Coordinates of C-alpha atoms in Angstrom, one line a residue:
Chain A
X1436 CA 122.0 105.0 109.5
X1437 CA 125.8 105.9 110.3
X1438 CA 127.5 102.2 109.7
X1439 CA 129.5 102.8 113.2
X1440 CA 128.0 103.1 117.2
X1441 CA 130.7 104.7 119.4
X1442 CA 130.3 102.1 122.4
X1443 CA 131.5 103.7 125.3
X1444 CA 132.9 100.6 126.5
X1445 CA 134.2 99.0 122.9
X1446 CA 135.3 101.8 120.6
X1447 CA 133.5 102.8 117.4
X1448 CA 132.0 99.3 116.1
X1449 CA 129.3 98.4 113.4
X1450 CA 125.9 99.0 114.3
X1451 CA 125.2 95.3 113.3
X1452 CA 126.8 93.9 116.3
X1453 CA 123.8 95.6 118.0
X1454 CA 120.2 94.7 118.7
X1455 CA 117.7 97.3 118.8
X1456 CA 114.8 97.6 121.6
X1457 CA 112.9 100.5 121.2
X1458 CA 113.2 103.8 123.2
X1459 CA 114.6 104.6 126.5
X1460 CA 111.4 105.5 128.7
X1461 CA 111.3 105.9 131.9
X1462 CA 110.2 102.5 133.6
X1463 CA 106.8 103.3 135.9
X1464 CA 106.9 102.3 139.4
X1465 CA 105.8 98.8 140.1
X1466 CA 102.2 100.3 141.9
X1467 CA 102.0 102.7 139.0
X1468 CA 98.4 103.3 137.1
X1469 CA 97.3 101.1 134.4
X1470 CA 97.2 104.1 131.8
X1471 CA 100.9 104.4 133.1
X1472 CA 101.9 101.1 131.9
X1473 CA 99.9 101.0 128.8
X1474 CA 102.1 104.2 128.3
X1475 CA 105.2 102.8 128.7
X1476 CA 104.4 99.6 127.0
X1477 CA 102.7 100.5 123.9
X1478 CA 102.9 104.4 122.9
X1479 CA 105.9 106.2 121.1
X1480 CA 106.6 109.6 121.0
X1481 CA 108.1 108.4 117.5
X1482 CA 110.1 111.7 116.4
X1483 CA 111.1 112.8 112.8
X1484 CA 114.1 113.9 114.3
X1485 CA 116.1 113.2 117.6
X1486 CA 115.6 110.1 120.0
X1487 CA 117.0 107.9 122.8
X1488 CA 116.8 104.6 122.5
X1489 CA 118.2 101.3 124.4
X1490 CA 121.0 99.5 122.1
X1491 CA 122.3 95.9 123.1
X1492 CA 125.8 95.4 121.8
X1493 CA 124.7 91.6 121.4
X1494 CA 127.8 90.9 119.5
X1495 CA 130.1 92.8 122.0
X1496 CA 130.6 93.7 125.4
X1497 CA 126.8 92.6 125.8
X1498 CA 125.8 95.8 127.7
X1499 CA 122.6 98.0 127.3
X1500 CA 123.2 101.8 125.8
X1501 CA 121.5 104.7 125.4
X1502 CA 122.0 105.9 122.2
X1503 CA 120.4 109.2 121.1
X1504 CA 120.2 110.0 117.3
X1505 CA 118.6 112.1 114.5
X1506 CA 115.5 109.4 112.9
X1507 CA 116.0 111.4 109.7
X1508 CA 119.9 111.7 109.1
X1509 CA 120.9 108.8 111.5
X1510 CA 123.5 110.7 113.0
X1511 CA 124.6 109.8 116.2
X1512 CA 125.1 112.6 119.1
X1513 CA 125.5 110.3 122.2
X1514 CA 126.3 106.6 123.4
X1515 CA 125.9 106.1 127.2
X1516 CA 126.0 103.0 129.1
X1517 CA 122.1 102.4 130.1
X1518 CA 123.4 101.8 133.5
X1519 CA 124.8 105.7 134.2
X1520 CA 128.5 105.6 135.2
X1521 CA 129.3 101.9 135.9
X1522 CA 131.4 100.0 133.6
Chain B
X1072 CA 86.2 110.5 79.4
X1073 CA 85.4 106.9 80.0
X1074 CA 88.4 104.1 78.9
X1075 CA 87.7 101.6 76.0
X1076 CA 89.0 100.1 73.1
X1077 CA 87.7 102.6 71.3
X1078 CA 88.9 105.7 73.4
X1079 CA 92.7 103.7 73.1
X1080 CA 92.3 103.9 69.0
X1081 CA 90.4 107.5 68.9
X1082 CA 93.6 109.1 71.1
X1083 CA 96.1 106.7 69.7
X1084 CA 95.2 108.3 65.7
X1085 CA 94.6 111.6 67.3
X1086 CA 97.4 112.0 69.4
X1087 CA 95.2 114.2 72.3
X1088 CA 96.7 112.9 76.2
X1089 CA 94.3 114.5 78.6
X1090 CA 95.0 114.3 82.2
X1091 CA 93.2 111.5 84.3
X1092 CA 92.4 113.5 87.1
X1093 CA 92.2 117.5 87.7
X1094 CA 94.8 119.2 90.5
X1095 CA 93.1 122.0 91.4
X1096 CA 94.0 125.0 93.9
X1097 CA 92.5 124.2 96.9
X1098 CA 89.1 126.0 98.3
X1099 CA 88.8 127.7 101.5
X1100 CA 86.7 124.7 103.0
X1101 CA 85.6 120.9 102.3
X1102 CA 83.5 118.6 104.1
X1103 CA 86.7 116.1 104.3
X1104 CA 89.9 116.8 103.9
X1105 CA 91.7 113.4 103.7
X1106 CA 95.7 114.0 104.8
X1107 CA 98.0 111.7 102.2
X1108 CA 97.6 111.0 99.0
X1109 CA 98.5 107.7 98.6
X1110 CA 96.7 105.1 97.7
X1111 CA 95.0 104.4 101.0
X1112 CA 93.9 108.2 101.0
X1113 CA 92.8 107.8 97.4
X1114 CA 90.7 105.0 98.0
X1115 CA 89.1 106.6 100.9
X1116 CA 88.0 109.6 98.6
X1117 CA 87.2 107.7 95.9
X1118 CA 85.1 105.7 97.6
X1119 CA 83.4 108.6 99.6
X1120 CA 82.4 109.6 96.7
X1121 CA 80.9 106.8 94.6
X1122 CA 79.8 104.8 97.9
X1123 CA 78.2 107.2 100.3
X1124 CA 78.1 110.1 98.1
X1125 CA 80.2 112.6 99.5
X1126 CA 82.4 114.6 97.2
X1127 CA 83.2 117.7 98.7
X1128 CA 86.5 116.5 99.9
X1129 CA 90.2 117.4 99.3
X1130 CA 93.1 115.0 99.4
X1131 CA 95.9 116.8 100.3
X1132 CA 99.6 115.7 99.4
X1133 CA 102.7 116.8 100.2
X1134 CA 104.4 115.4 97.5
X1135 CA 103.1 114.3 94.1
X1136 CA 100.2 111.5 93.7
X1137 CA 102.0 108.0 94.3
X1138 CA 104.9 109.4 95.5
X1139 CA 104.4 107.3 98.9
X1140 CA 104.5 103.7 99.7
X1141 CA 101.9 103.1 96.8
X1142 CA 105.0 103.7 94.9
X1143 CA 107.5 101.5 96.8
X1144 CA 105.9 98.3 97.6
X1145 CA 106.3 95.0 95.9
X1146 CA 103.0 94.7 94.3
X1147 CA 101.8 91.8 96.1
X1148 CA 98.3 91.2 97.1
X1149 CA 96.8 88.3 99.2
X1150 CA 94.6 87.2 102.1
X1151 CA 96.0 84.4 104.1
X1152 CA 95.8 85.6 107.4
X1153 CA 95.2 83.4 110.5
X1154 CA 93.3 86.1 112.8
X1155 CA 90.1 86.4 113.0
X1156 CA 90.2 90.1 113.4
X1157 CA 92.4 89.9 109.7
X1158 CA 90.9 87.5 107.7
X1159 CA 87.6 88.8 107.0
X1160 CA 89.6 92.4 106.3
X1161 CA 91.9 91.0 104.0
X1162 CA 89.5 88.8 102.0
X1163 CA 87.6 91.6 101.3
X1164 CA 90.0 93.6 100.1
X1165 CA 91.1 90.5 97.9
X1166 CA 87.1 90.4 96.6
X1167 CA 87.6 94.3 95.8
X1168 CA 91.0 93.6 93.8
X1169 CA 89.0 90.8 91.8
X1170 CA 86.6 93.5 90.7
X1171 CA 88.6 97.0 91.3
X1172 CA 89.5 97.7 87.1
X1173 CA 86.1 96.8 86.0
X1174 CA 85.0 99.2 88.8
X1175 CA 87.2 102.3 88.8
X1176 CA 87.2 102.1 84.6
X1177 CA 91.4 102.2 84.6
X1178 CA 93.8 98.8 84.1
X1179 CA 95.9 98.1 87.2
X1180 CA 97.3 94.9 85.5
X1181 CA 95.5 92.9 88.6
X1182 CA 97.1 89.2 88.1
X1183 CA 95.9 86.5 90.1
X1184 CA 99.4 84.2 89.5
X1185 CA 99.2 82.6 93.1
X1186 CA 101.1 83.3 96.1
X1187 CA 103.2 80.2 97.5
X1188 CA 104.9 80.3 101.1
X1189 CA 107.4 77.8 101.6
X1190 CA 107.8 75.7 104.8
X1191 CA 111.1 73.6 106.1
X1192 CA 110.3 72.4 109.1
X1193 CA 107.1 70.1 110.6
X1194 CA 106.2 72.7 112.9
X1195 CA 106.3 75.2 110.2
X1196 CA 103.8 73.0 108.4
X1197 CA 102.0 72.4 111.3
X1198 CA 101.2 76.2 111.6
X1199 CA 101.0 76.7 107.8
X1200 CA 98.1 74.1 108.1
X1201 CA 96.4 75.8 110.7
X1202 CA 96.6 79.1 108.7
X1203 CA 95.1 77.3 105.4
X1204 CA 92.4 75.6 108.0
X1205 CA 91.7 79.3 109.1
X1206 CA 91.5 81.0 105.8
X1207 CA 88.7 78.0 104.6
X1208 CA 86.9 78.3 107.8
X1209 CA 86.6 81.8 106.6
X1210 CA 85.8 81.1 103.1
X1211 CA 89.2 82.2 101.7
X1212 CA 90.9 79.7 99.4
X1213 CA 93.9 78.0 100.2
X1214 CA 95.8 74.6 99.6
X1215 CA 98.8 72.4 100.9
X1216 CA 101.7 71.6 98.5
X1217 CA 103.9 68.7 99.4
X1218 CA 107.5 69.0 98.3
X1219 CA 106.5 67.1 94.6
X1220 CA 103.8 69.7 93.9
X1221 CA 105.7 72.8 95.1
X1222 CA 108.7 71.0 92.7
X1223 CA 106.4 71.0 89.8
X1224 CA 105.5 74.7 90.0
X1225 CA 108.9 75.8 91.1
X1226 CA 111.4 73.2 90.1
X1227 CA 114.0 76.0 89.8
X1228 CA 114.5 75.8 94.1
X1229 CA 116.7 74.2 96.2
X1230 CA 114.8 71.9 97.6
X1231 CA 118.2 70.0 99.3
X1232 CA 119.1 73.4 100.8
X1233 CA 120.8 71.9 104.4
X1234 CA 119.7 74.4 106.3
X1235 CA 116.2 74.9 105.0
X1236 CA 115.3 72.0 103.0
X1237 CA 112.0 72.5 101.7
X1238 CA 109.0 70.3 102.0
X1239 CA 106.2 71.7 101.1
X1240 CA 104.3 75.0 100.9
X1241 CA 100.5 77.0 101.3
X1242 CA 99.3 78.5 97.9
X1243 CA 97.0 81.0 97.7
X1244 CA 95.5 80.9 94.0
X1245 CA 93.8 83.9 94.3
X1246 CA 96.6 85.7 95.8
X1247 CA 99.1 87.5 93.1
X1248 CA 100.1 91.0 92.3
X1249 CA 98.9 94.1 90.8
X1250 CA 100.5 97.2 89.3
X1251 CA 100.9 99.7 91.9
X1252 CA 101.3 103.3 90.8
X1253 CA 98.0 102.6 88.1
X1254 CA 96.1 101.3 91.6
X1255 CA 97.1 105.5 92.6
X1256 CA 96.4 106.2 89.3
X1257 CA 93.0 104.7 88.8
X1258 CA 91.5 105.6 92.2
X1259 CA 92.7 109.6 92.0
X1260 CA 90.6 109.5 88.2
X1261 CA 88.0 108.0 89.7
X1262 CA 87.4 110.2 92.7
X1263 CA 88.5 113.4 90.5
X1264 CA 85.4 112.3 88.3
X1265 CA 83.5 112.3 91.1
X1266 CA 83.8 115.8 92.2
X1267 CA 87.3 115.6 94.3
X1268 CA 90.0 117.9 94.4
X1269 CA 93.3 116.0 94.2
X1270 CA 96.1 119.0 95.0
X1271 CA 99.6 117.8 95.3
X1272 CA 102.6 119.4 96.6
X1273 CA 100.6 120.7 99.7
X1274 CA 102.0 119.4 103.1
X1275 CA 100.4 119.6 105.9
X1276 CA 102.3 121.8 108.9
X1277 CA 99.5 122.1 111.8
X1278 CA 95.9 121.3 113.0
X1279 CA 93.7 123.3 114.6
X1280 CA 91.0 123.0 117.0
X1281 CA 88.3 124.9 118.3
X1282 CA 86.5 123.3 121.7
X1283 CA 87.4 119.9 120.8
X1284 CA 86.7 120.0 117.5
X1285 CA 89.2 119.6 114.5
X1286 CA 88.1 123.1 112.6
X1287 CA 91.2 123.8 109.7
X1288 CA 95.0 123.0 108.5
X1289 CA 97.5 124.9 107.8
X1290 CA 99.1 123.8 104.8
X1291 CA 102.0 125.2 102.5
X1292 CA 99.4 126.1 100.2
X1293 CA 97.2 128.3 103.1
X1294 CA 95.0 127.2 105.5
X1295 CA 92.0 124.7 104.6
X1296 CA 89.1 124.8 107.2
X1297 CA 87.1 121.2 107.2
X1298 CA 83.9 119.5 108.7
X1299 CA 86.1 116.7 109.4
X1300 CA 90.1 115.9 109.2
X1301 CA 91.3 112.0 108.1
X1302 CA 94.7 111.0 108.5
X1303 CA 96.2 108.3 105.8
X1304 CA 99.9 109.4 106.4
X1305 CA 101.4 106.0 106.5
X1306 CA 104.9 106.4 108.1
X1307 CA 104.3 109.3 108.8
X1308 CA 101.1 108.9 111.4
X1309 CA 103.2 109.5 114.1
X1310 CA 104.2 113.2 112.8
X1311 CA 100.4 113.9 111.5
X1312 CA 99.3 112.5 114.6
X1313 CA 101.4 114.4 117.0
X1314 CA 100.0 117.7 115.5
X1315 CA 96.8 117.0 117.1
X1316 CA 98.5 116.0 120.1
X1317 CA 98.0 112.6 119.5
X1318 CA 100.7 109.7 120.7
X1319 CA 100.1 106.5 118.8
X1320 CA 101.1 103.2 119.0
X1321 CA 103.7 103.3 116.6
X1322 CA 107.0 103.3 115.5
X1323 CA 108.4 104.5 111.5
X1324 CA 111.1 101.9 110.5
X1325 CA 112.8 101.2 106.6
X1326 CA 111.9 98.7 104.6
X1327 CA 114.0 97.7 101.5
X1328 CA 112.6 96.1 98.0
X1329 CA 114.5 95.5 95.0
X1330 CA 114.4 94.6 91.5
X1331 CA 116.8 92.9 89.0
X1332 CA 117.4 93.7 85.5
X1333 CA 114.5 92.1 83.3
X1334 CA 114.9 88.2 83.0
X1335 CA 112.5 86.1 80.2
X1336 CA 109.9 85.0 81.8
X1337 CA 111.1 82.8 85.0
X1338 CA 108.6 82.4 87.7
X1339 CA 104.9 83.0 87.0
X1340 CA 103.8 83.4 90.9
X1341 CA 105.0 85.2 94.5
X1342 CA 106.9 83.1 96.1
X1343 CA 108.2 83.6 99.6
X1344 CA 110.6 81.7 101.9
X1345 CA 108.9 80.5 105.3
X1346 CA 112.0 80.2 106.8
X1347 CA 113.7 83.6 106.6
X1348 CA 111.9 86.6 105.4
X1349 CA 112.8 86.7 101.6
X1350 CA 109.4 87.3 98.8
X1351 CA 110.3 87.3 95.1
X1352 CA 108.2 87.6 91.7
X1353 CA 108.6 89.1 88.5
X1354 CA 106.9 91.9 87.3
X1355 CA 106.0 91.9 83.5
X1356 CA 108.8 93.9 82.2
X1357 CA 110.5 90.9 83.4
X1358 CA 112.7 92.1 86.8
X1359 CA 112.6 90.2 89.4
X1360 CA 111.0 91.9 92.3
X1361 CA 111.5 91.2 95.9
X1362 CA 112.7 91.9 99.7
X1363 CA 112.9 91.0 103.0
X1364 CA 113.0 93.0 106.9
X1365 CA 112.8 96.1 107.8
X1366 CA 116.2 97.8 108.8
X1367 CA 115.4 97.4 112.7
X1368 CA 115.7 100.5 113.8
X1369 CA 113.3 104.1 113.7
X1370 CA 114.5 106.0 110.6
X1371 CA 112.3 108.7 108.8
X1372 CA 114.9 108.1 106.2
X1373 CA 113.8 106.9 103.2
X1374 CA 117.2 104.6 102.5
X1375 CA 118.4 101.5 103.7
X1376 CA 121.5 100.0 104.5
X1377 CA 123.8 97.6 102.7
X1378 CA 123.9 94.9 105.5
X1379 CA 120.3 94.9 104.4
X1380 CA 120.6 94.4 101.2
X1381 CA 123.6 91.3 101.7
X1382 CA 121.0 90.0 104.0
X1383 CA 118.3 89.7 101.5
X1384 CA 120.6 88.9 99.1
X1385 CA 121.8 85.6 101.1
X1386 CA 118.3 84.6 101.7
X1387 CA 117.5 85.1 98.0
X1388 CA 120.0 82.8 97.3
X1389 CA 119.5 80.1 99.8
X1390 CA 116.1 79.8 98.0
X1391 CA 116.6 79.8 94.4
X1392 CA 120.3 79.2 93.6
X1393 CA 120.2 80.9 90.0
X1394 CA 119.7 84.2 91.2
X1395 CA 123.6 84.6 92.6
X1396 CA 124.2 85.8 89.1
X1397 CA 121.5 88.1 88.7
X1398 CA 122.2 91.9 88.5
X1399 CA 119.9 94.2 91.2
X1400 CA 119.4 97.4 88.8
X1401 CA 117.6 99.4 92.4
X1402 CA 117.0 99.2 95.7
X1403 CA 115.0 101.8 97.6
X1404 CA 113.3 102.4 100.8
X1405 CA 110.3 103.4 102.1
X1406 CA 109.3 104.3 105.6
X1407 CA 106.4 102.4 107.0
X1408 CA 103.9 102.7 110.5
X1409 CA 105.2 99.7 112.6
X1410 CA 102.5 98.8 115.4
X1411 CA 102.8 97.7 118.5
X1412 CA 100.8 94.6 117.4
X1413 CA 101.4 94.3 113.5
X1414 CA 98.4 95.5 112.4
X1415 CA 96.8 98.6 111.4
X1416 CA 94.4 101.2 112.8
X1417 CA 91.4 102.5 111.8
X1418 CA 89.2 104.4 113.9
X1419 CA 88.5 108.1 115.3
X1420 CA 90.3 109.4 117.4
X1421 CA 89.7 111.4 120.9
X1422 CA 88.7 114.5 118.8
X1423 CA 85.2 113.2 117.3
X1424 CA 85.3 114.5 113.9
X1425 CA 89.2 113.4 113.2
X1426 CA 89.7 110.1 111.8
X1427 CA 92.9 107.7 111.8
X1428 CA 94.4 105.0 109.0
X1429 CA 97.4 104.2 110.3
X1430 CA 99.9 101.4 111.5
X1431 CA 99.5 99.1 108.1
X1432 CA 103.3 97.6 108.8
X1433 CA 104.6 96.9 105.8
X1434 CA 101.2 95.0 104.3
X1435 CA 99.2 98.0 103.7
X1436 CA 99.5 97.3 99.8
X1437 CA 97.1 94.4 99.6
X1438 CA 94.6 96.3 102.0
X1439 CA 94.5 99.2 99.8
X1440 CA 90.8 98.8 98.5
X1441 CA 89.3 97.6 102.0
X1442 CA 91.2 100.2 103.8
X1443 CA 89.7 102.7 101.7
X1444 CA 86.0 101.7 101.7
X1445 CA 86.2 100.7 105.6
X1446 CA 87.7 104.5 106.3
X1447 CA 85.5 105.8 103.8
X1448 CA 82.4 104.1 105.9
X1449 CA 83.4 105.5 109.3
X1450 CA 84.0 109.2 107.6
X1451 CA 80.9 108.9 106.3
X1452 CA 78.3 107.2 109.0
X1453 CA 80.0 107.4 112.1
X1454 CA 80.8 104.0 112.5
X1455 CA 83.3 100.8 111.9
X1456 CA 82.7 99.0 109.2
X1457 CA 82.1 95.5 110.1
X1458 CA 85.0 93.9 108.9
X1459 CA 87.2 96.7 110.4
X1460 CA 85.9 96.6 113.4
X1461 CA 88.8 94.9 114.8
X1462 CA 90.8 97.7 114.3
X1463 CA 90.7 100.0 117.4
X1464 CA 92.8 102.4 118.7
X1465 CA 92.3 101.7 121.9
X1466 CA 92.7 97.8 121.9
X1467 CA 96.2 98.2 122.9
X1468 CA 94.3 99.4 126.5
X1469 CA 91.9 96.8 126.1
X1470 CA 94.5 93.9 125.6
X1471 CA 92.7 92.9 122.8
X1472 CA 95.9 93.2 120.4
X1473 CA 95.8 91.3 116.9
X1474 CA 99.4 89.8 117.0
X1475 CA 99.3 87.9 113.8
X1476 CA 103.1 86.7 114.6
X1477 CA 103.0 86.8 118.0
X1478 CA 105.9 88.9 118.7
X1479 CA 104.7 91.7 121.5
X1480 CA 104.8 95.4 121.5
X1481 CA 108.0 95.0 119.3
X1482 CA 107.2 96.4 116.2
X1483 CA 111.1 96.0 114.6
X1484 CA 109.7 92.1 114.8
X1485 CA 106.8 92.1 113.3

């Protein structure tokens, strides 16, 4: 795992001020199917290779990221802020 | 050739080392191919073999045999499980580890030196009680230490630790460890004696189907057709399984172990800290062996990080005091299924002639012998073994989930 997550908001900082949640899906609509839910809630695409997932920078500016990176080298391409283009 | 006292003294004078089990080139088609060569997929021929008689089968490997987590755990086998869906499991995988070197004809250095889990707190207790009340319910030995006891065994501990003082702990007798690479070892002789072909460096890149049906795989050795396809890939299900268009329940994380340089003889059981996630005990070359989490986060990467290792390090310490001046020789990694519940899978799969073993978190050592005969059942007849039968695919749909911590679909927490 690289030792640093570019946080958009904080600068480079290390990836143990973060909590990890899992990856960034798509949340179904509130009416969606049951099949759609057990999807989002309990199936992985699981990659050997490149993945988004939601980052917490618990131990900084406490927002949620989108950070997508390689499962095999750990190399980081992107850090968004989960919540688009606000601060 | 069988093992004896005799053999040992005939080969030791005459100096001939035969191999324990033939690597053959593959054949154009098996009745099972088993995908992984670990010791999960070992068992699983092994025991299709001597159990239900089936020995056309091929375990295919992509690396050499044992070169998975059957070589990167920390030996430790036990069976004190709470769930009722676990318990029976784990027990008999604990009965098959009582009889597994007598059985398979090969010494996998089984030692039943007692596992002991700390608690600090009264609620910890309280729980810890209710486990060792489940596992007895169940048949499955177990017993409460109070601080005095758990000083008697251990006195090496810091039991004023003010933090995590401790006050007692659950022992397992039965529980212990046993040498891992001779458990690979000892079920890839005993299913090569049986008639199966055991062929290393032979990855798996594709599976096809015809109408529904699982028919071949194409391998870097040439394509393999087969009656029917199991999966043992631990850490790697999610890849195997996504060739057959599967999505599973699971997420690959890294787990850490370590071991020290070799100590005189220090601490005769496992021991494992309640309140943290810390497991130590000493292999009989003498290093210490132990470790803690996983790293958190998906890796394929078999490496782990140095926050890790401080981590464990600090919890080590907390516990037993002594070991702050204890050299770590190595530390290594391997990459395990996490579930969405903690607890593994094994069952068919939409396509009725491929089977699934998958999602063992990072306890899949202990369950190697149960794992195997329980997937070698349902290859064989069809259906779940009884004491497997818990272990669905689909009971993530059916909400009937076997959360042994009770953590959720969060599989970095369990």
């Amino acid at each position: 795992m690289a030792s640093l997550i570019p946080c958009p908001h904080c600068g480079p900082r290390p990836k143990e001020e973060f909590t990890v949640r899992g990856a960034a899906l798509p949340r179904p609509a509130a009416d969606a199917s049951t099949d759609e839910w057990q999807a989002y809630v309990y199936l992985r695409e699981n990659p050997r290779g490149d993945y988004a997932e939601h980052w917490h920078h618990s131990g900084g500016c406490r927002r949620w990221l989108v950070v997508h990176r390689n499962t095999a080298t750990h190399a980081v391409h992107s850090v968004a802020d989960a919540a688009g283009d606000r601060p | 050739m069988r093992y004896s006292a005799l053999s040992v003294l005939v080969n030791g004078l005459t100096g001939k080392v035969a191999p324990a089990w033939r690597s053959p080139d593959p054949k154009p088609e098996y009745d099972v191919v088993i995908v992984g060569g670990g010791g999960h997929g070992l068992a699983t021929a092994y025991y299709l073999a001597r159990e239900f008689g089936i020995t056309n089968v091929a375990v295919l490997e992509k690396g050499y045999v044992g070169s998975g987590n059957i070589g990167r755990n920390t030996t430790i086998i036990r069976s004190n499980y709470l769930l009722p869906g676990n318990n029976p499991f784990y027990e008999l995988s604990m009965k098959l580890w009582e009889g597994l070197e007598q059985d398979f004809n090969f010494n996998a250095m089984v030692s039943q030196r007692g596992v002991v889990n700390l608690f600090h707190s009264d609620a910890q207790r309280d729980a810890y009680r209710r486990r060792g009340n489940a596992m007895r319910l169940h048949g499955v030995d177990a017993e409460m230490l109070d601080r005095e006891a758990v000083r008697k065994i251990l006195p090496f501990l810091d039991f004023d630790n003010a933090r995590f003082p401790i006050k007692g702990a659950i022992r397992q007798r039965r529980g212990g460890t046993v040498r891992h690479d001779a458990v690979a070892w000892g079920y890839a002789r005993g299913a090569s004696q049986r008639g199966v072909d055991i062929i290393p460096h032979c990855e798996v890149t594709a599976i096809r189907q015809q109408n529904g049906h699982v028919t071949e795989v194409e391998t870097s050795r040439g394509t393999i057709r087969c009656k029917r396809l199991a999966l043992a890939t631990a850490g790697h299900s999610g890849v195997t399984a996504a060739m057959a268009g599967i999505t599973l329940p699971i997420e690959t994380h890294a787990l850490q172990a370590y071991v020290s340089e070799g100590l005189k003889p220090f601490i005769d059981t496992v021991v494992t800290f309640g309140a943290g996630h810390f497991y130590l005990s000493q292999s009989d070359k003498g290093g210490l062996v132990f470790g803690g989490d996983i790293e958190g986060y998906n890796s394929y990467a078999q490496r782990g990080n140095l926050a890790n290792i401080e981590h464990v390090a600090e919890a080590g310490v907390a516990m037993i005091p002594a070991l702050s001046r204890v050299r770590v020789l190595r530390a290594w990694a391997g990459v395990m299924d996490m579930s969405m519940d903690g607890s593994p899978i094994i069952d068919k799969t939409h396509l009725p002639n491929l089977y699934l073993n998958a999602g063992w978190c990072y306890g899949g050592f202990k369950a190697t012998p149960a794992s195997g005969l329980c997937f070698a059942h349902l290859i064989a007849t069809d259906a779940p073994h009884k004491v497997a039968r818990a272990f669905r695919l689909d009971r993530f749909a059916r909400g009937h989930l076997i959360d042994e911590k009770g953590q959720g679909a969060q599989p970095n927490l369990h």
